[in-house]
mmCIF file of C-alpha atoms in Angstrom:
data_model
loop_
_atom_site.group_PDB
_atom_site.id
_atom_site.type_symbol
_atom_site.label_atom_id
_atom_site.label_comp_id
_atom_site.label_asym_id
_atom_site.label_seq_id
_atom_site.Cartn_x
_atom_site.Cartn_y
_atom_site.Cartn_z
ATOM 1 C CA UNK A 1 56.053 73.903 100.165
ATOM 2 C CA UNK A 2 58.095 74.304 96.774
ATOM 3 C CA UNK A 3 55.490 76.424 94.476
ATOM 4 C CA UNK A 4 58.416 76.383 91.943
ATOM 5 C CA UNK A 5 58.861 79.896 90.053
ATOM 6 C CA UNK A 6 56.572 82.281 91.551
ATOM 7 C CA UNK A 7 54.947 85.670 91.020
ATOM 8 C CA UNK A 8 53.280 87.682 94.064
ATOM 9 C CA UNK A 9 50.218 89.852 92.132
ATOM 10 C CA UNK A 10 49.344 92.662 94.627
ATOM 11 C CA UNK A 11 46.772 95.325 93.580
ATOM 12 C CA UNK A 12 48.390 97.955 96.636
ATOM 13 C CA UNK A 13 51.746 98.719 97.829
ATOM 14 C CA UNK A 14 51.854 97.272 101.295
ATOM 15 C CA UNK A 15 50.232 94.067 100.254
ATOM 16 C CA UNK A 16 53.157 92.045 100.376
ATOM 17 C CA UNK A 17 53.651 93.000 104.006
ATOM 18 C CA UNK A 18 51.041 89.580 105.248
ATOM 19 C CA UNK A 19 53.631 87.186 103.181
ATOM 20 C CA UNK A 20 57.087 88.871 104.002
ATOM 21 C CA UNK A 21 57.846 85.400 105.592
ATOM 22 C CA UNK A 22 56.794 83.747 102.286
ATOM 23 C CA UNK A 23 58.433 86.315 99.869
ATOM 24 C CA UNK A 24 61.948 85.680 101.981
ATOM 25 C CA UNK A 25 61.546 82.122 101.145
ATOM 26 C CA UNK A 26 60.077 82.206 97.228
ATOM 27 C CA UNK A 27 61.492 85.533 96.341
ATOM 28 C CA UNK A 28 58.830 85.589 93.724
ATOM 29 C CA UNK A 29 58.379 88.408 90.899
ATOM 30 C CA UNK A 30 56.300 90.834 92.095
ATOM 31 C CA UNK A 31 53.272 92.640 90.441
ATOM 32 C CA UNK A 32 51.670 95.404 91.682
ATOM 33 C CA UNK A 33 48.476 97.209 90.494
ATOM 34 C CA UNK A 34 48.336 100.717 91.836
ATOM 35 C CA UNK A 35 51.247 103.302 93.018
ATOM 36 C CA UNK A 36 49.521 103.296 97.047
ATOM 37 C CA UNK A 37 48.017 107.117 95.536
ATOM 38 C CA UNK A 38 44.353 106.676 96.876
ATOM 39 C CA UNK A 39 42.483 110.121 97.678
ATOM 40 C CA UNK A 40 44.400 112.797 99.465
ATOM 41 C CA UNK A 41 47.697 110.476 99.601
ATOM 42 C CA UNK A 42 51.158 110.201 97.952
ATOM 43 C CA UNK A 43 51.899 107.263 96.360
ATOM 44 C CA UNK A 44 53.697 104.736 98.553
ATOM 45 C CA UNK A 45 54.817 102.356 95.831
ATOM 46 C CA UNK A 46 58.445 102.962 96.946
ATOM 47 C CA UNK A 47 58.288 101.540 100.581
ATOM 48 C CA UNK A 48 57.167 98.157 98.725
ATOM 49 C CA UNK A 49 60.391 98.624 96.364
ATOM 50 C CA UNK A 50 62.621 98.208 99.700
ATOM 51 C CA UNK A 51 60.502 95.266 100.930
ATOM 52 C CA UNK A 52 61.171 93.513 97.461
ATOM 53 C CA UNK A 53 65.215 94.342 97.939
ATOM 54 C CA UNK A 54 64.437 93.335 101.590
ATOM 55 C CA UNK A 55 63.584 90.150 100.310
ATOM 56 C CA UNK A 56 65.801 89.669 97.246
ATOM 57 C CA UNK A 57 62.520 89.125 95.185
ATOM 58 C CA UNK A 58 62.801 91.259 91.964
ATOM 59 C CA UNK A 59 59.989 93.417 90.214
ATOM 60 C CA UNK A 60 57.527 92.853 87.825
ATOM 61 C CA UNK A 61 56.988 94.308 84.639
ATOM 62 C CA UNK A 62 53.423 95.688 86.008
ATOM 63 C CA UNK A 63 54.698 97.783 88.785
ATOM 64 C CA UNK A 64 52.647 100.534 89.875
ATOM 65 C CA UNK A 65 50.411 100.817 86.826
ATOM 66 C CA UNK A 66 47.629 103.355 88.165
ATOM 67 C CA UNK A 67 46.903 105.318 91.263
ATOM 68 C CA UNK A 68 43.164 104.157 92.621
ATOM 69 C CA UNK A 69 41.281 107.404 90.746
ATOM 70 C CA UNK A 70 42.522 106.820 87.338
ATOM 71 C CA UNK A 71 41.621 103.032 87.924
ATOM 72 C CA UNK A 72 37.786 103.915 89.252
ATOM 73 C CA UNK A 73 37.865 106.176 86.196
ATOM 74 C CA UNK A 74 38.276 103.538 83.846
ATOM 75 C CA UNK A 75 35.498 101.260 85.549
ATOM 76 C CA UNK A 76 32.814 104.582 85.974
ATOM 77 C CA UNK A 77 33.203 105.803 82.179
ATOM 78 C CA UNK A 78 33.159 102.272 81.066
ATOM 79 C CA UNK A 79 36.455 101.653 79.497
ATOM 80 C CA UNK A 80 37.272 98.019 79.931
ATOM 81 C CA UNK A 81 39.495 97.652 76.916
ATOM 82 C CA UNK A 82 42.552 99.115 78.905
ATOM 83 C CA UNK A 83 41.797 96.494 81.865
ATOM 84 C CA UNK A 84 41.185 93.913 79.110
ATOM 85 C CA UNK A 85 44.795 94.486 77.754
ATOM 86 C CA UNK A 86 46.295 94.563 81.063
ATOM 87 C CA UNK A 87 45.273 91.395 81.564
ATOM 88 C CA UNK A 88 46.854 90.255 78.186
ATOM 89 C CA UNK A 89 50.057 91.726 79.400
ATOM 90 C CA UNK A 90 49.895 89.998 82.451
ATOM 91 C CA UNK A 91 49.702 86.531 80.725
ATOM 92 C CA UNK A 92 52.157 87.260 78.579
ATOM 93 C CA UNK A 93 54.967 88.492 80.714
ATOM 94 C CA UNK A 94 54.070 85.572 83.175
ATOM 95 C CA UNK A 95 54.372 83.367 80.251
ATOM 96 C CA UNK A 96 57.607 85.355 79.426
ATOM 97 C CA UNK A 97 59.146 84.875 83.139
ATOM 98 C CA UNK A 98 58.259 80.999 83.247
ATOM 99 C CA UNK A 99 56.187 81.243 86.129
ATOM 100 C CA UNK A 100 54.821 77.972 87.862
ATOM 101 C CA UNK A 101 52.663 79.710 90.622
ATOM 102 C CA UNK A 102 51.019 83.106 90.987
ATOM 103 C CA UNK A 103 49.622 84.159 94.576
ATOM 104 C CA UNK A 104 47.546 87.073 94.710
ATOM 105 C CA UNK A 105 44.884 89.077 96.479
ATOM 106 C CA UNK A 106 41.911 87.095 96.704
ATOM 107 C CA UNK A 107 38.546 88.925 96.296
ATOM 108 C CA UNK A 108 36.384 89.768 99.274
ATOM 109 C CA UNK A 109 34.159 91.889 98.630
ATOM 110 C CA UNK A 110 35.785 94.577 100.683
ATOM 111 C CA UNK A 111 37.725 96.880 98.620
ATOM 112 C CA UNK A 112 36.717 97.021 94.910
ATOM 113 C CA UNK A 113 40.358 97.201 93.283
ATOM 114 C CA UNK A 114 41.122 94.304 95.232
ATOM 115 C CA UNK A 115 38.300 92.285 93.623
ATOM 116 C CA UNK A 116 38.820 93.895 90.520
ATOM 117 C CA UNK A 117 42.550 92.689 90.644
ATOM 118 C CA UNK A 118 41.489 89.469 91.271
ATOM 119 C CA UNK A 119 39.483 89.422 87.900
ATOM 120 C CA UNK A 120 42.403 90.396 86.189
ATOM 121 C CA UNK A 121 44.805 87.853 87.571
ATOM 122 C CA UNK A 122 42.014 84.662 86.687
ATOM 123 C CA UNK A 123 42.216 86.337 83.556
ATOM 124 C CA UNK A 124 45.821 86.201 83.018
ATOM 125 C CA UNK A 125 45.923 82.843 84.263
ATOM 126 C CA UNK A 126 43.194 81.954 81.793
ATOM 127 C CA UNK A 127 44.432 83.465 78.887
ATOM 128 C CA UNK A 128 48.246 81.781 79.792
ATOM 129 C CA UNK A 129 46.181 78.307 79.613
ATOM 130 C CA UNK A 130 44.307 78.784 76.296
ATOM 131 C CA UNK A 131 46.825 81.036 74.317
ATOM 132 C CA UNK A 132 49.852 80.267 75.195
ATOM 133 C CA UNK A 133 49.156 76.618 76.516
ATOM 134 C CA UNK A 134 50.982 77.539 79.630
ATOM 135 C CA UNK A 135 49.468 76.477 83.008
ATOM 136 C CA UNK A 136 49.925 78.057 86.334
ATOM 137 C CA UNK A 137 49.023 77.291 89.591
ATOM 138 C CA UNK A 138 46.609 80.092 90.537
ATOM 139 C CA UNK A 139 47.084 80.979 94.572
ATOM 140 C CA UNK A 140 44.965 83.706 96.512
ATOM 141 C CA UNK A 141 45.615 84.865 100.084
ATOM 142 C CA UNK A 142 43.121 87.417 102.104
ATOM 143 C CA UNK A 143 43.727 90.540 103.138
ATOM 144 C CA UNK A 144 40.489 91.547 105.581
ATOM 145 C CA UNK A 145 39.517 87.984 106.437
ATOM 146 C CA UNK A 146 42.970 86.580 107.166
ATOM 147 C CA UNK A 147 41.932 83.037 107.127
ATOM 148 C CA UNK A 148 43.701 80.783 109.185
ATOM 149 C CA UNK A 149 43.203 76.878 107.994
ATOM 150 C CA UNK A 150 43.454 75.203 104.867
ATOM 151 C CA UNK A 151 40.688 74.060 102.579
ATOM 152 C CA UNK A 152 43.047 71.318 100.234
ATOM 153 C CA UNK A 153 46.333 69.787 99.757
ATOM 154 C CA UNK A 154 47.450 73.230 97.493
ATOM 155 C CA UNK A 155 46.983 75.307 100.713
ATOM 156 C CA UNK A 156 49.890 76.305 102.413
ATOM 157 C CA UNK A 157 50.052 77.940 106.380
ATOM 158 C CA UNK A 158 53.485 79.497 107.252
ATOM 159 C CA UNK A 159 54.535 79.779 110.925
ATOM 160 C CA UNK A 160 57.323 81.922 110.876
ATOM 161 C CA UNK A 161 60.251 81.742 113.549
ATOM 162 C CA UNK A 162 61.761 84.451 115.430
ATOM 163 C CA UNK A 163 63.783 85.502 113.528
ATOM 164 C CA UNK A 164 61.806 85.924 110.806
ATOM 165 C CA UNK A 165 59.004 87.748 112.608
ATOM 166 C CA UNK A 166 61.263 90.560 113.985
ATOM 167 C CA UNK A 167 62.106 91.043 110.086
ATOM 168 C CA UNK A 168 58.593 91.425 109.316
ATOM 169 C CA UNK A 169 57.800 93.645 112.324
ATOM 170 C CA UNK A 170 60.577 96.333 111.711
ATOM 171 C CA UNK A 171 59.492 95.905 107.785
ATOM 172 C CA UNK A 172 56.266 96.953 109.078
ATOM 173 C CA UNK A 173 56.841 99.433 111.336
ATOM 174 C CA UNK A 174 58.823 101.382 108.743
ATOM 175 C CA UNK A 175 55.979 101.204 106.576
ATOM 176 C CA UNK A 176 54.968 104.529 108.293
ATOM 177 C CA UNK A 177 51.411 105.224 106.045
ATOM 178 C CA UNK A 178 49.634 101.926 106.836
ATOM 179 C CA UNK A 179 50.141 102.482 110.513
ATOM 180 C CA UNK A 180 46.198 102.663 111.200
ATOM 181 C CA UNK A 181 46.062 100.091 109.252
ATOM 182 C CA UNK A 182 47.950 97.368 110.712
ATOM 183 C CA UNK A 183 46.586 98.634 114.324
ATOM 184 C CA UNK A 184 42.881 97.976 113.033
ATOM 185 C CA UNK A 185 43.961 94.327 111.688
ATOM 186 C CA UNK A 186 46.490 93.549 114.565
ATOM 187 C CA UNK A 187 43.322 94.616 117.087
ATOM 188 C CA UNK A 188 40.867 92.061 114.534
ATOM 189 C CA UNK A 189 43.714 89.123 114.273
ATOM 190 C CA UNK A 190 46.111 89.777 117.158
ATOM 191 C CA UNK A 191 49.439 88.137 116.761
ATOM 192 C CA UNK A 192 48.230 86.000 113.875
ATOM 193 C CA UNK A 193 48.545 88.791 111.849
ATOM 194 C CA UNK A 194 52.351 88.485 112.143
ATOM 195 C CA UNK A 195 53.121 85.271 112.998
ATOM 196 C CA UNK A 196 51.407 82.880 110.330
ATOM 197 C CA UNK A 197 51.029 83.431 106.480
ATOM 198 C CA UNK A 198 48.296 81.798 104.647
ATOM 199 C CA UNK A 199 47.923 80.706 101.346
ATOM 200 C CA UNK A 200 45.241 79.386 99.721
ATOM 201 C CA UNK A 201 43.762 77.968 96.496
ATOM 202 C CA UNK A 202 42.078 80.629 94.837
ATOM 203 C CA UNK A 203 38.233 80.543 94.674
ATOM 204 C CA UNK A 204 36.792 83.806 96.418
ATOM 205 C CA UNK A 205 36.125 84.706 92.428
ATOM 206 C CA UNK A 206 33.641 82.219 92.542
ATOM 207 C CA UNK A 207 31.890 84.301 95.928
ATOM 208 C CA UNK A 208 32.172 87.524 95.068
ATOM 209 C CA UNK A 209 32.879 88.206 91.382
ATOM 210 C CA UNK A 210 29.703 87.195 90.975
ATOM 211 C CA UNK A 211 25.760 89.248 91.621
ATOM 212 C CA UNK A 212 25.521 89.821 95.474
ATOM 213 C CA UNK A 213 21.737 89.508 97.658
ATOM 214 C CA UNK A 214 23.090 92.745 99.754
ATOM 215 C CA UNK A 215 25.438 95.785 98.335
ATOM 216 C CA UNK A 216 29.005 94.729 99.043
ATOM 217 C CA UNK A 217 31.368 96.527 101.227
ATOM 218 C CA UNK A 218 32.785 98.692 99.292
ATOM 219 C CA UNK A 219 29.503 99.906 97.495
ATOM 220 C CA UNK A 220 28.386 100.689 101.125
ATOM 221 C CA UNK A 221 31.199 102.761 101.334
ATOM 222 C CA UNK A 222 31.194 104.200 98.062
ATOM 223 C CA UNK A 223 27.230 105.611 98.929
ATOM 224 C CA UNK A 224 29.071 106.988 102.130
ATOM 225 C CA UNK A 225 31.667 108.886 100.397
ATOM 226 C CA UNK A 226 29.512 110.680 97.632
ATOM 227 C CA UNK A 227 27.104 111.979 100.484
ATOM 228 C CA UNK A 228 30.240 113.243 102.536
ATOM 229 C CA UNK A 229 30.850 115.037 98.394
ATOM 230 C CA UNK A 230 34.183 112.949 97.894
ATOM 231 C CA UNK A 231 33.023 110.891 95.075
ATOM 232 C CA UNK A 232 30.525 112.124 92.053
ATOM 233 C CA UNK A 233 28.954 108.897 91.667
ATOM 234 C CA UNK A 234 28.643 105.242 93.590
ATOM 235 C CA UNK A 235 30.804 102.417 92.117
ATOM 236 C CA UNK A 236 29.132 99.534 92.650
ATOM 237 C CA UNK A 237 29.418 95.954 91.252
ATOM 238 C CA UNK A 238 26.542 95.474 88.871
ATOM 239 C CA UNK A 239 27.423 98.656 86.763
ATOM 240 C CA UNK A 240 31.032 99.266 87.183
ATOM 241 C CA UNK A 241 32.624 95.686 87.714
ATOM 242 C CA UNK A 242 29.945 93.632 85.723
ATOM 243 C CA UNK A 243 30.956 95.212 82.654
ATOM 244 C CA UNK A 244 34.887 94.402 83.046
ATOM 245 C CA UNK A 245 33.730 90.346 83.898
ATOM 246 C CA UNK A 246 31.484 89.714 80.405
ATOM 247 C CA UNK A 247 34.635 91.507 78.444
ATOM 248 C CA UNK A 248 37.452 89.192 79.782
ATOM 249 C CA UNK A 249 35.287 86.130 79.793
ATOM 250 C CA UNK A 250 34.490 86.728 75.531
ATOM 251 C CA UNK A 251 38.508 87.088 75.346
ATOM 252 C CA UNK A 252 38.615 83.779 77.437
ATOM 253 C CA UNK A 253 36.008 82.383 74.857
ATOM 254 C CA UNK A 254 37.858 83.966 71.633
ATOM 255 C CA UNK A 255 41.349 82.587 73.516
ATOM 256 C CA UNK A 256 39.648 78.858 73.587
ATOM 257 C CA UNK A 257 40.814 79.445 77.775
ATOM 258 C CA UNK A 258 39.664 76.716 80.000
#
């Protein structure tokens, strides 16, 4: 399927890895969040550099913005106005690029700067609409649920041939870090993980952007990590994601954004 111009919008290095097929095909802009620095690691941002050569896609102009501390800094003391702006950025250099179609992480309630991303990229999309008066077709595909049908006519499922899955698996195998990674999702998906690519309208905002029954994944986690005395204090959605939602949705209001 011809998405026209695109942009991939990852919020980690390594990301792109589940549509290498796809990027060989769009070679889309691509936007990533964090450098890959999460606790106790060295930024991997550079691995995802080759992958975007790889692929003759080309980079964004959001590349590698934060490493995952400063970003759960921002959300713990508060300070939406820098995620607010980011989000303005976003718009505008997507507006800037001519982009028809971004596809990005979709929010699952799993990892909380992937649903935090996701916020961010509605936003842009948003503000793109009602500011600029420049509409783009807004594309999501999972990263721990790897779903694997479509829900509309806008999804898209990628088998990839031979050829192109022996790219993808030496492209993965010389992404040495997410090793454990890929084992735990290959031993979840099996060889779906590699052979098909899935892309899919995005609506997970709509599921877990939103105020949960039961603490999300990655608040269980979070609780997990400050009694093991990695972490000070729990994020968790009400109090550190909440806060970020109400501030881009005024902007959407003060933007006129559909």
């Amino acid at each position: 399927m011809d998405f026209g111009k695109s942009a991939l919008l990852i919020a980690h290095p390594a990301h792109e890895l589940l549509l290498y097929g796809w990027m060989a095909e769009a070679k889309p802009t691509v936007y990533c969040l964090t450098t890959g620095a999460a606790y106790g690691q060295t930024a991997r941002i550079g691995r995802t550099e080759s992958i975007i050569e790889q692929t003759q896609s080309s980079l964004g102009k959001i590349f590698g913005r934060y490493d995952d501390q400063a970003l759960y800094a921002l959300l713990l003391e508060g300070r939406t106005a820098p995620l607010v702006d980011l989000t303005w950025e976003l718009a505008d250099a997507l507006v800037e690029d001519e982009v028809e179609t971004v596809v990005g992480d979709a929010a699952e309630g799993q990892i909380l700067v992937h649903d935090v991303w996701r916020a961010i990229i509605d936003g842009a999309v948003r503000f793109a609409a009602g500011h600029y008066g420049h509409r783009l077709l807004n594309l999501e595909f999972a990263i721990e649920t790897l779903p694997n049908h479509v829900r509309d006519s806008r999804d898209m499922v990628l088998s990839l041939d031979r050829q192109r899955i022996v790219q993808k698996e030496k492209a993965i195998c010389r992404y040495v870090e997410i090793q454990p990674e890929v084992d735990r999702l290959k031993g979840r998906y099996g060889s779906n993980l590699i052979r098909q690519e899935v892309v899919r309208s995005a609506s997970s905002a709509s599921h877990w952007l939103v105020h949960q029954d039961k603490a999300t994944r990655y608040e269980q986690l979070a609780r997990r990590q400050v009694k093991e005395g990695r972490y000070q204090v729990a994020m968790s959605f009400d109090q550190h994601v909440f806060p970020l939602l109400k501030e881009l949705e005024a902007e959407c209001r003060l933007a006129n954004c559909p």
